Amino acid sequence: MIASAIVIALPKQSQALFTNFDKVQRKYGVNLYAVLFALLAVICLIDFAAAPANAQFFNNAQTWMTNTFGNVSNGQTSAVIALFFNVLRALFLLYVGISLVRIIQSARNDEDWQTLARTPLIIVMAVFVGDLITGLIVQV
């Protein structure tokens, strides 16, 4: 945002900078915009990967269930809720792992791997959307 504000505030200098970018690109045969985009993508990926290495989906639902039903007089309720969500995550990860192995094997055998990849992708997207909607509903 700061760079955009500088470009808007100083149009002549930014135009000269972009002209110099074009000259350098032609001189060295390197696409600087692609390099900058790749650099930004790596920075965003590193920032995204800085989260803890545990399963990130259905955390809002688990927190809500633990807060709502975990305070019952039975102390084992929180453990059962955690077990349920961990089993759900494990089943999902096993399915995705097995599907990836099948997709890689079919791609190596020159078979139609794209139709095999469609179903796991739909399920991953459904879990992602379900997690977003759960977060919107329970507001944890």
The first five atom37 places (N, CA, C, CB, O) and aatype in JSON, in Angstrom:
{
  "aatype": [12, 9, 0, 15, 0, 9, 19, 9, 0, 10, 14, 11, 5, 15, 5, 0, 10, 13, 16, 2, 13, 3, 11, 19, 5, 1, 11, 18, 7, 19, 2, 10, 18, 0, 19, 10, 13, 0, 10, 10, 0, 19, 9, 4, 10, 9, 3, 13, 0, 0, 0, 14, 0, 2, 0, 5, 13, 13, 2, 2, 0, 5, 16, 17, 12, 16, 2, 16, 13, 7, 2, 19, 15, 2, 7, 5, 16, 15, 0, 19, 9, 0, 10, 13, 13, 2, 19, 10, 1, 0, 10, 13, 10, 10, 18, 19, 7, 9, 15, 10, 19, 1, 9, 9, 5, 15, 0, 1, 2, 3, 6, 3, 17, 5, 16, 10, 0, 1, 16, 14, 10, 9, 9, 19, 12, 0, 19, 13, 19, 7, 3, 10, 9, 16, 7, 10, 9, 19, 5, 19],
  "atom_mask": [
    [1, 1, 1, 1, 1],
    [1, 1, 1, 1, 1],
    [1, 1, 1, 1, 1],
    [1, 1, 1, 1, 1],
    [1, 1, 1, 1, 1],
    [1, 1, 1, 1, 1],
    [1, 1, 1, 1, 1],
    [1, 1, 1, 1, 1],
    [1, 1, 1, 1, 1],
    [1, 1, 1, 1, 1],
    [1, 1, 1, 1, 1],
    [1, 1, 1, 1, 1],
    [1, 1, 1, 1, 1],
    [1, 1, 1, 1, 1],
    [1, 1, 1, 1, 1],
    [1, 1, 1, 1, 1],
    [1, 1, 1, 1, 1],
    [1, 1, 1, 1, 1],
    [1, 1, 1, 1, 1],
    [1, 1, 1, 1, 1],
    [1, 1, 1, 1, 1],
    [1, 1, 1, 1, 1],
    [1, 1, 1, 1, 1],
    [1, 1, 1, 1, 1],
    [1, 1, 1, 1, 1],
    [1, 1, 1, 1, 1],
    [1, 1, 1, 1, 1],
    [1, 1, 1, 1, 1],
    [1, 1, 1, 0, 1],
    [1, 1, 1, 1, 1],
    [1, 1, 1, 1, 1],
    [1, 1, 1, 1, 1],
    [1, 1, 1, 1, 1],
    [1, 1, 1, 1, 1],
    [1, 1, 1, 1, 1],
    [1, 1, 1, 1, 1],
    [1, 1, 1, 1, 1],
    [1, 1, 1, 1, 1],
    [1, 1, 1, 1, 1],
    [1, 1, 1, 1, 1],
    [1, 1, 1, 1, 1],
    [1, 1, 1, 1, 1],
    [1, 1, 1, 1, 1],
    [1, 1, 1, 1, 1],
    [1, 1, 1, 1, 1],
    [1, 1, 1, 1, 1],
    [1, 1, 1, 1, 1],
    [1, 1, 1, 1, 1],
    [1, 1, 1, 1, 1],
    [1, 1, 1, 1, 1],
    [1, 1, 1, 1, 1],
    [1, 1, 1, 1, 1],
    [1, 1, 1, 1, 1],
    [1, 1, 1, 1, 1],
    [1, 1, 1, 1, 1],
    [1, 1, 1, 1, 1],
    [1, 1, 1, 1, 1],
    [1, 1, 1, 1, 1],
    [1, 1, 1, 1, 1],
    [1, 1, 1, 1, 1],
    [1, 1, 1, 1, 1],
    [1, 1, 1, 1, 1],
    [1, 1, 1, 1, 1],
    [1, 1, 1, 1, 1],
    [1, 1, 1, 1, 1],
    [1, 1, 1, 1, 1],
    [1, 1, 1, 1, 1],
    [1, 1, 1, 1, 1],
    [1, 1, 1, 1, 1],
    [1, 1, 1, 0, 1],
    [1, 1, 1, 1, 1],
    [1, 1, 1, 1, 1],
    [1, 1, 1, 1, 1],
    [1, 1, 1, 1, 1],
    [1, 1, 1, 0, 1],
    [1, 1, 1, 1, 1],
    [1, 1, 1, 1, 1],
    [1, 1, 1, 1, 1],
    [1, 1, 1, 1, 1],
    [1, 1, 1, 1, 1],
    [1, 1, 1, 1, 1],
    [1, 1, 1, 1, 1],
    [1, 1, 1, 1, 1],
    [1, 1, 1, 1, 1],
    [1, 1, 1, 1, 1],
    [1, 1, 1, 1, 1],
    [1, 1, 1, 1, 1],
    [1, 1, 1, 1, 1],
    [1, 1, 1, 1, 1],
    [1, 1, 1, 1, 1],
    [1, 1, 1, 1, 1],
    [1, 1, 1, 1, 1],
    [1, 1, 1, 1, 1],
    [1, 1, 1, 1, 1],
    [1, 1, 1, 1, 1],
    [1, 1, 1, 1, 1],
    [1, 1, 1, 0, 1],
    [1, 1, 1, 1, 1],
    [1, 1, 1, 1, 1],
    [1, 1, 1, 1, 1],
    [1, 1, 1, 1, 1],
    [1, 1, 1, 1, 1],
    [1, 1, 1, 1, 1],
    [1, 1, 1, 1, 1],
    [1, 1, 1, 1, 1],
    [1, 1, 1, 1, 1],
    [1, 1, 1, 1, 1],
    [1, 1, 1, 1, 1],
    [1, 1, 1, 1, 1],
    [1, 1, 1, 1, 1],
    [1, 1, 1, 1, 1],
    [1, 1, 1, 1, 1],
    [1, 1, 1, 1, 1],
    [1, 1, 1, 1, 1],
    [1, 1, 1, 1, 1],
    [1, 1, 1, 1, 1],
    [1, 1, 1, 1, 1],
    [1, 1, 1, 1, 1],
    [1, 1, 1, 1, 1],
    [1, 1, 1, 1, 1],
    [1, 1, 1, 1, 1],
    [1, 1, 1, 1, 1],
    [1, 1, 1, 1, 1],
    [1, 1, 1, 1, 1],
    [1, 1, 1, 1, 1],
    [1, 1, 1, 1, 1],
    [1, 1, 1, 1, 1],
    [1, 1, 1, 1, 1],
    [1, 1, 1, 1, 1],
    [1, 1, 1, 0, 1],
    [1, 1, 1, 1, 1],
    [1, 1, 1, 1, 1],
    [1, 1, 1, 1, 1],
    [1, 1, 1, 1, 1],
    [1, 1, 1, 0, 1],
    [1, 1, 1, 1, 1],
    [1, 1, 1, 1, 1],
    [1, 1, 1, 1, 1],
    [1, 1, 1, 1, 1],
    [1, 1, 1, 1, 1]
  ],
  "atom_positions": [
    [[0.82, -1.19, 0.0], [0.0, 0.0, 0.0], [0.87, 1.25, 0.0], [-0.94, 0.0, 1.2], [0.54, 2.25, -0.64]],
    [[1.97, 1.17, 0.72], [2.86, 2.32, 0.76], [3.48, 2.57, -0.61], [3.97, 2.12, 1.81], [3.6, 3.71, -1.04]],
    [[3.87, 1.48, -1.29], [4.45, 1.62, -2.63], [3.42, 2.19, -3.6], [4.97, 0.26, -3.14], [3.76, 3.01, -4.45]],
    [[2.17, 1.77, -3.48], [1.12, 2.3, -4.35], [0.91, 3.78, -4.09], [-0.2, 1.54, -4.14], [0.71, 4.56, -5.02]],
    [[0.95, 4.17, -2.82], [0.78, 5.59, -2.49], [1.94, 6.42, -3.05], [0.69, 5.78, -0.97], [1.73, 7.53, -3.52]],
    [[3.15, 5.89, -3.01], [4.31, 6.6, -3.56], [4.17, 6.74, -5.07], [5.62, 5.86, -3.2], [4.48, 7.8, -5.62]],
    [[3.72, 5.67, -5.74], [3.54, 5.73, -7.19], [2.5, 6.76, -7.56], [3.15, 4.35, -7.74], [2.66, 7.48, -8.54]],
    [[1.42, 6.84, -6.78], [0.37, 7.83, -7.07], [0.84, 9.25, -6.76], [-0.9, 7.5, -6.27], [0.52, 10.19, -7.48]],
    [[1.6, 9.39, -5.68], [2.05, 10.72, -5.28], [3.15, 11.27, -6.18], [2.53, 10.69, -3.84], [3.24, 12.48, -6.39]],
    [[3.98, 10.41, -6.7], [5.11, 10.84, -7.53], [5.03, 10.18, -8.9], [6.45, 10.5, -6.84], [5.77, 9.23, -9.17]],
    [[4.15, 10.66, -9.77], [3.96, 9.97, -11.05], [5.16, 10.06, -12.0], [2.76, 10.52, -11.75], [5.47, 9.1, -12.7]],
    [[5.85, 11.22, -12.02], [6.99, 11.37, -12.94], [8.14, 10.45, -12.55], [7.47, 12.83, -12.97], [8.75, 9.81, -13.41]],
    [[8.44, 10.38, -11.26], [9.54, 9.55, -10.8], [9.2, 8.06, -10.96], [9.86, 9.87, -9.34], [10.07, 7.26, -11.3]],
    [[7.95, 7.71, -10.71], [7.57, 6.31, -10.86], [7.6, 5.89, -12.33], [6.17, 6.06, -10.27], [7.96, 4.76, -12.66]],
    [[7.22, 6.82, -13.24], [7.28, 6.51, -14.67], [8.73, 6.31, -15.09], [6.64, 7.65, -15.5], [9.02, 5.41, -15.89]],
    [[9.65, 7.12, -14.56], [11.06, 6.95, -14.88], [11.58, 5.62, -14.34], [11.88, 8.11, -14.31], [12.38, 4.96, -15.0]],
    [[11.14, 5.23, -13.16], [11.55, 3.96, -12.58], [11.06, 2.79, -13.43], [11.02, 3.82, -11.15], [11.8, 1.85, -13.69]],
    [[9.78, 2.86, -13.88], [9.25, 1.78, -14.72], [9.95, 1.74, -16.07], [7.75, 1.96, -14.93], [10.14, 0.66, -16.63]],
    [[10.34, 2.91, -16.6], [11.1, 2.94, -17.85], [12.47, 2.29, -17.66], [11.26, 4.4, -18.35], [12.94, 1.56, -18.53]],
    [[13.1, 2.54, -16.52], [14.38, 1.9, -16.23], [14.2, 0.39, -16.08], [15.01, 2.49, -14.95], [15.07, -0.38, -16.51]],
    [[13.1, -0.05, -15.48], [12.81, -1.49, -15.4], [12.76, -2.11, -16.79], [11.48, -1.73, -14.66], [13.32, -3.18, -17.02]],
    [[12.09, -1.42, -17.72], [12.0, -1.95, -19.08], [13.37, -2.02, -19.75], [11.05, -1.09, -19.92], [13.66, -2.98, -20.46]],
    [[14.21, -1.02, -19.52], [15.55, -1.02, -20.11], [16.38, -2.18, -19.55], [16.26, 0.32, -19.84], [17.08, -2.86, -20.3]],
    [[16.31, -2.39, -18.24], [17.07, -3.47, -17.62], [16.57, -4.82, -18.12], [16.98, -3.4, -16.09], [17.36, -5.74, -18.35]],
    [[15.25, -4.94, -18.29], [14.68, -6.2, -18.79], [15.19, -6.51, -20.19], [13.13, -6.13, -18.78], [15.55, -7.64, -20.5]],
    [[15.21, -5.5, -21.04], [15.68, -5.73, -22.4], [17.19, -6.0, -22.43], [15.35, -4.53, -23.29], [17.66, -6.81, -23.23]],
    [[17.93, -5.33, -21.57], [19.39, -5.47, -21.57], [19.81, -6.86, -21.1], [20.02, -4.41, -20.68], [20.66, -7.49, -21.72]],
    [[19.23, -7.34, -20.0], [19.64, -8.61, -19.42], [18.72, -9.78, -19.78], [19.71, -8.49, -17.93], [19.05, -10.93, -19.48]],
    [[17.6, -9.52, -20.41], [16.68, -10.58, -20.8], [15.97, -11.23, -19.62], [0.0, 0.0, 0.0], [15.62, -12.41, -19.67]],
    [[15.75, -10.46, -18.55], [15.1, -10.97, -17.34], [13.79, -10.2, -17.14], [16.04, -10.83, -16.08], [13.75, -8.98, -17.26]],
    [[12.74, -10.92, -16.84], [11.46, -10.29, -16.56], [11.43, -9.91, -15.08], [10.26, -11.23, -16.94], [11.19, -10.76, -14.22]],
    [[11.68, -8.65, -14.79], [11.76, -8.2, -13.4], [10.4, -8.27, -12.7], [12.29, -6.77, -13.34], [10.34, -8.49, -11.49]],
    [[9.32, -8.09, -13.46], [8.0, -8.18, -12.84], [7.73, -9.61, -12.37], [6.9, -7.74, -13.84], [7.14, -9.81, -11.31]],
    [[8.16, -10.58, -13.14], [8.0, -11.98, -12.71], [8.85, -12.27, -11.49], [8.37, -12.93, -13.86], [8.42, -12.99, -10.59]],
    [[10.06, -11.71, -11.46], [10.93, -11.9, -10.29], [10.31, -11.26, -9.06], [12.33, -11.3, -10.55], [10.32, -11.86, -7.98]],
    [[9.77, -10.05, -9.2], [9.11, -9.39, -8.07], [7.88, -10.16, -7.62], [8.73, -7.95, -8.44], [7.63, -10.3, -6.42]],
    [[7.11, -10.67, -8.58], [5.93, -11.46, -8.23], [6.34, -12.74, -7.5], [5.12, -11.81, -9.48], [5.7, -13.12, -6.51]],
    [[7.38, -13.4, -7.98], [7.85, -14.61, -7.31], [8.36, -14.31, -5.9], [8.97, -15.28, -8.14], [8.13, -15.08, -4.98]],
    [[9.04, -13.18, -5.74], [9.52, -12.78, -4.42], [8.36, -12.53, -3.47], [10.39, -11.53, -4.53], [8.39, -12.97, -2.32]],
    [[7.33, -11.83, -3.94], [6.15, -11.59, -3.11], [5.42, -12.89, -2.79], [5.2, -10.62, -3.81], [4.92, -13.07, -1.67]],
    [[5.34, -13.79, -3.76], [4.69, -15.08, -3.51], [5.44, -15.88, -2.47], [4.58, -15.88, -4.81], [4.82, -16.52, -1.62]],
    [[6.77, -15.87, -2.51], [7.56, -16.59, -1.51], [7.37, -15.98, -0.13], [9.06, -16.59, -1.9], [7.25, -16.69, 0.86]],
    [[7.35, -14.64, -0.07], [7.13, -13.97, 1.22], [5.76, -14.33, 1.79], [7.27, -12.44, 1.07], [5.64, -14.6, 2.98]],
    [[4.73, -14.33, 0.95], [3.39, -14.69, 1.41], [3.34, -16.16, 1.84], [2.34, -14.43, 0.31], [2.69, -16.49, 2.83]],
    [[4.02, -17.03, 1.11], [4.05, -18.44, 1.47], [4.76, -18.66, 2.8], [4.73, -19.25, 0.38], [4.3, -19.46, 3.62]],
    [[5.86, -17.97, 3.01], [6.58, -18.1, 4.28], [5.73, -17.56, 5.42], [7.92, -17.35, 4.23], [5.71, -18.13, 6.51]],
    [[5.02, -16.46, 5.17], [4.14, -15.9, 6.2], [2.99, -16.86, 6.51], [3.58, -14.55, 5.75], [2.61, -17.01, 7.67]],
    [[2.45, -17.5, 5.49], [1.36, -18.46, 5.69], [1.85, -19.7, 6.41], [0.72, -18.85, 4.34], [1.13, -20.28, 7.23]],
    [[3.07, -20.12, 6.12], [3.61, -21.34, 6.71], [4.13, -21.12, 8.12], [4.72, -21.89, 5.84], [4.58, -22.07, 8.77]],
    [[4.07, -19.9, 8.62], [4.57, -19.62, 9.96], [3.59, -20.06, 11.05], [4.86, -18.14, 10.11], [3.9, -19.96, 12.23]],
    [[2.42, -20.54, 10.65], [1.44, -21.02, 11.63], [1.93, -22.32, 12.25], [0.04, -21.22, 10.95], [2.8, -22.98, 11.68]],
    [[1.4, -22.71, 13.37], [1.81, -23.98, 13.99], [1.56, -25.15, 13.04], [1.05, -24.2, 15.31], [0.72, -25.07, 12.14]],
    [[2.3, -26.21, 13.24], [2.27, -27.34, 12.32], [1.14, -28.32, 12.62], [3.58, -28.06, 12.35], [1.15, -29.43, 12.1]],
    [[0.18, -27.95, 13.44], [-0.94, -28.85, 13.72], [-2.06, -28.6, 12.72], [-1.45, -28.68, 15.16], [-2.02, -27.64, 11.96]],
    [[-3.04, -29.45, 12.73], [-4.16, -29.34, 11.79], [-4.91, -28.04, 12.05], [-5.11, -30.56, 11.9], [-5.26, -27.73, 13.19]],
    [[-5.16, -27.29, 11.0], [-5.77, -25.98, 11.16], [-7.27, -25.97, 10.86], [-5.07, -25.0, 10.27], [-7.93, -24.98, 11.16]],
    [[-7.81, -27.03, 10.3], [-9.21, -26.97, 9.94], [-10.08, -27.49, 11.08], [-9.47, -27.77, 8.68], [-9.69, -28.4, 11.81]],
    [[-11.23, -26.91, 11.2], [-12.24, -27.19, 12.23], [-11.77, -26.82, 13.63], [-12.61, -28.65, 12.2], [-12.28, -27.36, 14.61]],
    [[-10.79, -25.91, 13.76], [-10.39, -25.43, 15.08], [-11.49, -24.6, 15.72], [-9.12, -24.61, 14.99], [-11.72, -24.71, 16.92]],
    [[-12.17, -23.76, 14.92], [-13.25, -22.94, 15.47], [-14.39, -23.81, 15.98], [-13.77, -21.96, 14.4], [-14.95, -23.54, 17.05]],
    [[-14.73, -24.83, 15.23], [-15.82, -25.72, 15.66], [-15.43, -26.48, 16.93], [-16.17, -26.72, 14.54], [-16.26, -26.65, 17.82]],
    [[-14.19, -26.93, 17.01], [-13.75, -27.65, 18.2], [-13.73, -26.73, 19.42], [-12.37, -28.26, 17.98], [-14.16, -27.13, 20.51]],
    [[-13.25, -25.52, 19.25], [-13.24, -24.57, 20.37], [-14.65, -24.26, 20.84], [-12.54, -23.27, 19.96], [-14.91, -24.21, 22.04]],
    [[-15.57, -24.07, 19.89], [-16.96, -23.78, 20.26], [-17.58, -24.97, 20.97], [-17.78, -23.42, 19.02], [-18.25, -24.8, 21.99]],
    [[-17.38, -26.17, 20.45], [-17.95, -27.37, 21.09], [-17.37, -27.56, 22.5], [-17.68, -28.62, 20.23], [-18.1, -27.91, 23.42]],
    [[-16.06, -27.33, 22.66], [-15.45, -27.49, 23.97], [-15.98, -26.45, 24.95], [-13.91, -27.38, 23.86], [-16.25, -26.76, 26.11]],
    [[-16.13, -25.21, 24.49], [-16.66, -24.16, 25.37], [-18.13, -24.39, 25.71], [-16.49, -22.8, 24.72], [-18.56, -24.09, 26.83]],
    [[-18.89, -24.92, 24.76], [-20.32, -25.09, 24.98], [-20.63, -26.34, 25.79], [-21.05, -25.13, 23.67], [-21.39, -26.28, 26.75]],
    [[-20.04, -27.46, 25.4], [-20.39, -28.74, 26.03], [-19.31, -29.27, 26.97], [-20.66, -29.77, 24.98], [-19.54, -30.25, 27.67]],
    [[-18.15, -28.65, 26.98], [-17.05, -29.16, 27.8], [-17.16, -28.82, 29.26], [0.0, 0.0, 0.0], [-16.42, -29.37, 30.08]],
    [[-18.06, -27.92, 29.61], [-18.2, -27.5, 31.0], [-19.25, -28.31, 31.75], [-18.54, -26.03, 31.06], [-19.67, -27.92, 32.84]],
    [[-19.66, -29.41, 31.19], [-20.63, -30.28, 31.85], [-19.92, -30.93, 33.03], [-21.2, -31.36, 30.86], [-18.69, -30.99, 33.07]],
    [[-20.69, -31.42, 33.99], [-20.09, -31.98, 35.21], [-19.15, -33.16, 34.91], [-21.19, -32.43, 36.17], [-18.26, -33.45, 35.7]],
    [[-19.36, -33.83, 33.78], [-18.48, -34.94, 33.4], [-17.19, -34.37, 32.8], [-19.18, -35.9, 32.4], [-17.26, -33.64, 31.81]],
    [[-16.06, -34.68, 33.36], [-14.79, -34.14, 32.9], [-14.29, -34.75, 31.61], [0.0, 0.0, 0.0], [-13.36, -34.23, 30.99]],
    [[-14.89, -35.86, 31.18], [-14.43, -36.55, 29.98], [-15.02, -35.96, 28.69], [-14.78, -38.01, 30.07], [-14.62, -36.36, 27.6]],
    [[-15.95, -35.03, 28.82], [-16.6, -34.48, 27.63], [-15.6, -33.76, 26.74], [-17.73, -33.53, 28.05], [-15.65, -33.91, 25.52]],
    [[-14.72, -32.99, 27.31], [-13.7, -32.27, 26.5], [-12.79, -33.26, 25.78], [-12.86, -31.34, 27.4], [-12.41, -33.03, 24.63]],
    [[-12.45, -34.34, 26.45], [-11.59, -35.35, 25.82], [-12.3, -36.03, 24.66], [-11.14, -36.4, 26.84], [-11.68, -36.32, 23.64]],
    [[-13.6, -36.29, 24.8], [-14.37, -36.91, 23.72], [-14.49, -35.97, 22.53], [-15.76, -37.33, 24.22], [-14.4, -36.4, 21.38]],
    [[-14.71, -34.69, 22.81], [-14.8, -33.71, 21.72], [-13.47, -33.61, 20.98], [-15.21, -32.31, 22.27], [-13.45, -33.59, 19.75]],
    [[-12.36, -33.56, 21.71], [-11.04, -33.51, 21.07], [-10.78, -34.77, 20.26], [-9.94, -33.31, 22.12], [-10.23, -34.71, 19.16]],
    [[-11.16, -35.92, 20.81], [-10.99, -37.19, 20.09], [-11.81, -37.21, 18.8], [-11.38, -38.37, 20.98], [-11.32, -37.65, 17.77]],
    [[-13.04, -36.74, 18.86], [-13.9, -36.73, 17.67], [-13.28, -35.87, 16.56], [-15.3, -36.19, 18.04], [-13.21, -36.31, 15.42]],
    [[-12.84, -34.66, 16.9], [-12.28, -33.79, 15.86], [-10.93, -34.3, 15.36], [-12.12, -32.36, 16.4], [-10.62, -34.14, 14.18]],
    [[-10.14, -34.92, 16.22], [-8.87, -35.48, 15.77], [-9.09, -36.68, 14.85], [-8.02, -35.88, 16.97], [-8.34, -36.86, 13.89]],
    [[-10.09, -37.51, 15.13], [-10.42, -38.63, 14.24], [-10.92, -38.1, 12.9], [-11.48, -39.56, 14.89], [-10.57, -38.62, 11.85]],
    [[-11.74, -37.05, 12.95], [-12.24, -36.43, 11.72], [-11.08, -35.9, 10.88], [-13.22, -35.3, 12.04], [-11.06, -36.1, 9.66]],
    [[-10.13, -35.24, 11.5], [-8.96, -34.73, 10.79], [-8.11, -35.87, 10.24], [-8.12, -33.84, 11.71], [-7.62, -35.8, 9.11]],
    [[-7.93, -36.92, 11.03], [-7.11, -38.05, 10.59], [-7.73, -38.75, 9.39], [-6.92, -39.05, 11.73], [-7.02, -39.09, 8.45]],
    [[-9.05, -38.95, 9.41], [-9.71, -39.58, 8.27], [-9.57, -38.73, 7.01], [-11.21, -39.82, 8.58], [-9.32, -39.25, 5.92]],
    [[-9.72, -37.44, 7.16], [-9.59, -36.54, 6.02], [-8.17, -36.59, 5.45], [-9.94, -35.09, 6.42], [-7.99, -36.69, 4.24]],
    [[-7.17, -36.53, 6.33], [-5.78, -36.56, 5.86], [-5.41, -37.9, 5.24], [-4.84, -36.25, 7.01], [-4.66, -37.94, 4.27]],
    [[-5.94, -39.0, 5.8], [-5.69, -40.3, 5.18], [-6.3, -40.38, 3.79], [-6.25, -41.42, 6.06], [-5.67, -40.9, 2.86]],
    [[-7.52, -39.88, 3.63], [-8.16, -39.9, 2.33], [-7.36, -39.08, 1.32], [-9.6, -39.37, 2.42], [-7.13, -39.52, 0.19]],
    [[-6.94, -37.89, 1.72], [-6.17, -37.04, 0.81], [-4.83, -37.69, 0.46], [-5.94, -35.64, 1.42], [-4.4, -37.65, -0.69]],
    [[-4.17, -38.3, 1.45], [-2.9, -38.97, 1.18], [-3.04, -40.14, 0.23], [0.0, 0.0, 0.0], [-2.24, -40.29, -0.69]],
    [[-4.05, -40.98, 0.46], [-4.27, -42.13, -0.43], [-4.64, -41.66, -1.83], [-5.38, -43.04, 0.13], [-4.19, -42.24, -2.82]],
    [[-5.44, -40.6, -1.92], [-5.81, -40.07, -3.23], [-4.6, -39.52, -3.96], [-6.86, -38.98, -3.08], [-4.47, -39.71, -5.17]],
    [[-3.7, -38.84, -3.24], [-2.5, -38.32, -3.89], [-1.62, -39.45, -4.43], [-1.7, -37.46, -2.9], [-1.06, -39.33, -5.51]],
    [[-1.52, -40.54, -3.68], [-0.72, -41.68, -4.16], [-1.35, -42.24, -5.43], [-0.62, -42.78, -3.07], [-0.64, -42.54, -6.39]],
    [[-2.68, -42.39, -5.44], [-3.35, -42.9, -6.65], [-3.17, -41.97, -7.83], [-4.84, -43.1, -6.38], [-2.98, -42.43, -8.96]],
    [[-3.23, -40.67, -7.59], [-3.06, -39.68, -8.67], [-1.64, -39.75, -9.23], [-3.38, -38.26, -8.16], [-1.46, -39.72, -10.45]],
    [[-0.66, -39.82, -8.37], [0.73, -39.89, -8.82], [0.99, -41.18, -9.6], [1.7, -39.79, -7.63], [1.68, -41.17, -10.61]],
    [[0.42, -42.29, -9.12], [0.61, -43.56, -9.84], [-0.04, -43.52, -11.22], [0.03, -44.72, -9.03], [0.54, -44.01, -12.18]],
    [[-1.21, -42.95, -11.32], [-1.85, -42.88, -12.63], [-1.13, -41.92, -13.55], [-3.31, -42.48, -12.49], [-1.09, -42.13, -14.76]],
    [[-0.55, -40.85, -13.0], [0.22, -39.92, -13.85], [1.5, -40.59, -14.35], [0.55, -38.63, -13.07], [1.92, -40.34, -15.48]],
    [[2.12, -41.42, -13.53], [3.33, -42.12, -13.94], [3.03, -43.18, -14.99], [4.01, -42.76, -12.74], [3.88, -43.49, -15.83]],
    [[1.83, -43.75, -14.96], [1.44, -44.78, -15.93], [0.79, -44.19, -17.17], [0.5, -45.76, -15.28], [0.24, -44.93, -17.99]],
    [[0.85, -42.88, -17.33], [0.26, -42.18, -18.48], [-1.24, -42.44, -18.6], [0.95, -42.59, -19.76], [-1.76, -42.55, -19.7]],
    [[-1.91, -42.53, -17.47], [-3.36, -42.68, -17.47], [-3.98, -41.3, -17.23], [-3.82, -43.7, -16.38], [-3.27, -40.31, -17.06]],
    [[-5.3, -41.26, -17.22], [-6.01, -40.0, -17.01], [-6.04, -39.69, -15.52], [-7.45, -40.08, -17.58], [-6.93, -40.15, -14.8]],
    [[-5.08, -38.91, -15.05], [-4.97, -38.59, -13.63], [-5.85, -37.41, -13.24], [-3.54, -38.3, -13.26], [-6.15, -37.22, -12.07]],
    [[-6.27, -36.61, -14.23], [-7.05, -35.41, -13.93], [-8.44, -35.75, -13.41], [-7.16, -34.54, -15.16], [-8.97, -35.03, -12.56]],
    [[-9.03, -36.82, -13.9], [-10.34, -37.2, -13.38], [-10.23, -37.75, -11.96], [-11.02, -38.23, -14.29], [-11.14, -37.59, -11.15]],
    [[-9.09, -38.42, -11.66], [-8.87, -38.89, -10.3], [-8.62, -37.73, -9.34], [-7.7, -39.86, -10.25], [-8.98, -37.81, -8.17]],
    [[-8.02, -36.67, -9.83], [-7.7, -35.53, -8.97], [-8.91, -34.66, -8.68], [-6.61, -34.69, -9.6], [-8.9, -33.87, -7.73]],
    [[-9.94, -34.78, -9.48], [-11.11, -33.91, -9.33], [-11.85, -34.17, -8.02], [-12.06, -34.11, -10.5], [-12.22, -33.21, -7.33]],
    [[-12.07, -35.42, -7.66], [-12.84, -35.73, -6.46], [-12.14, -35.29, -5.18], [-13.12, -37.22, -6.4], [-12.78, -34.65, -4.34]],
    [[-10.85, -35.6, -4.97], [-10.2, -35.08, -3.76], [-10.15, -33.56, -3.7], [-8.8, -35.62, -3.67], [-10.24, -32.98, -2.62]],
    [[-10.02, -32.9, -4.87], [-10.02, -31.46, -4.88], [-11.38, -30.91, -4.45], [-9.65, -30.94, -6.25], [-11.45, -29.92, -3.71]],
    [[-12.45, -31.53, -4.9], [-13.78, -31.11, -4.5], [-13.97, -31.31, -2.99], [-14.86, -31.9, -5.27], [-14.56, -30.46, -2.33]],
    [[-13.47, -32.4, -2.46], [-13.61, -32.67, -1.03], [-12.77, -31.69, -0.21], [-13.2, -34.12, -0.7], [-13.23, -31.21, 0.82]],
    [[-11.56, -31.37, -0.67], [-10.73, -30.39, 0.03], [-11.42, -29.03, 0.03], [-9.34, -30.28, -0.63], [-11.45, -28.35, 1.05]],
    [[-11.98, -28.64, -1.1], [-12.69, -27.37, -1.16], [-13.94, -27.38, -0.27], [-13.08, -27.05, -2.6], [-14.26, -26.37, 0.36]],
    [[-14.64, -28.52, -0.22], [-15.82, -28.61, 0.63], [-15.45, -28.48, 2.11], [-16.56, -29.94, 0.39], [-16.15, -27.82, 2.87]],
    [[-14.35, -29.11, 2.51], [-13.9, -28.98, 3.91], [-13.48, -27.55, 4.19], [-12.72, -29.95, 4.2], [-13.78, -27.02, 5.26]],
    [[-12.8, -26.91, 3.25], [-12.37, -25.52, 3.43], [-13.57, -24.6, 3.58], [-11.51, -25.08, 2.26], [-13.62, -23.76, 4.48]],
    [[-14.55, -24.74, 2.69], [-15.75, -23.91, 2.75], [-16.54, -24.22, 4.02], [-16.63, -24.12, 1.5], [-17.07, -23.31, 4.66]],
    [[-16.63, -25.5, 4.38], [-17.31, -25.87, 5.62], [-16.65, -25.26, 6.84], [0.0, 0.0, 0.0], [-17.34, -24.84, 7.77]],
    [[-15.33, -25.22, 6.84], [-14.61, -24.61, 7.96], [-14.86, -23.11, 8.01], [-13.11, -24.89, 7.86], [-15.04, -22.55, 9.09]],
    [[-14.88, -22.45, 6.85], [-15.18, -21.02, 6.82], [-16.58, -20.73, 7.32], [-15.01, -20.47, 5.41], [-16.79, -19.81, 8.11]],
    [[-17.55, -21.52, 6.86], [-18.93, -21.3, 7.28], [-19.08, -21.59, 8.77], [-19.89, -22.18, 6.46], [-19.8, -20.87, 9.46]],
    [[-18.42, -22.63, 9.26], [-18.46, -22.92, 10.7], [-17.9, -21.75, 11.49], [-17.68, -24.19, 11.02], [-18.46, -21.38, 12.51]],
    [[-16.8, -21.18, 11.03], [-16.23, -20.02, 11.71], [-17.17, -18.83, 11.71], [0.0, 0.0, 0.0], [-17.23, -18.08, 12.68]],
    [[-17.91, -18.65, 10.6], [-18.87, -17.56, 10.55], [-20.06, -17.81, 11.49], [-19.37, -17.36, 9.12], [-20.59, -16.87, 12.09]],
    [[-20.47, -19.05, 11.62], [-21.64, -19.36, 12.44], [-21.32, -19.27, 13.92], [-22.15, -20.76, 12.11], [-22.07, -18.65, 14.68]],
    [[-20.22, -19.88, 14.36], [-19.94, -19.94, 15.79], [-19.2, -18.73, 16.3], [-19.16, -21.18, 16.11], [-19.21, -18.47, 17.5]],
    [[-18.55, -17.96, 15.42], [-17.85, -16.72, 15.78], [-16.89, -16.9, 16.96], [-18.86, -15.65, 16.12], [-16.97, -16.17, 17.94]],
    [[-15.99, -17.87, 16.86], [-15.01, -18.1, 17.93], [-13.77, -17.32, 17.61], [-14.68, -19.61, 18.11], [-12.8, -17.35, 18.37]]
  ]
}
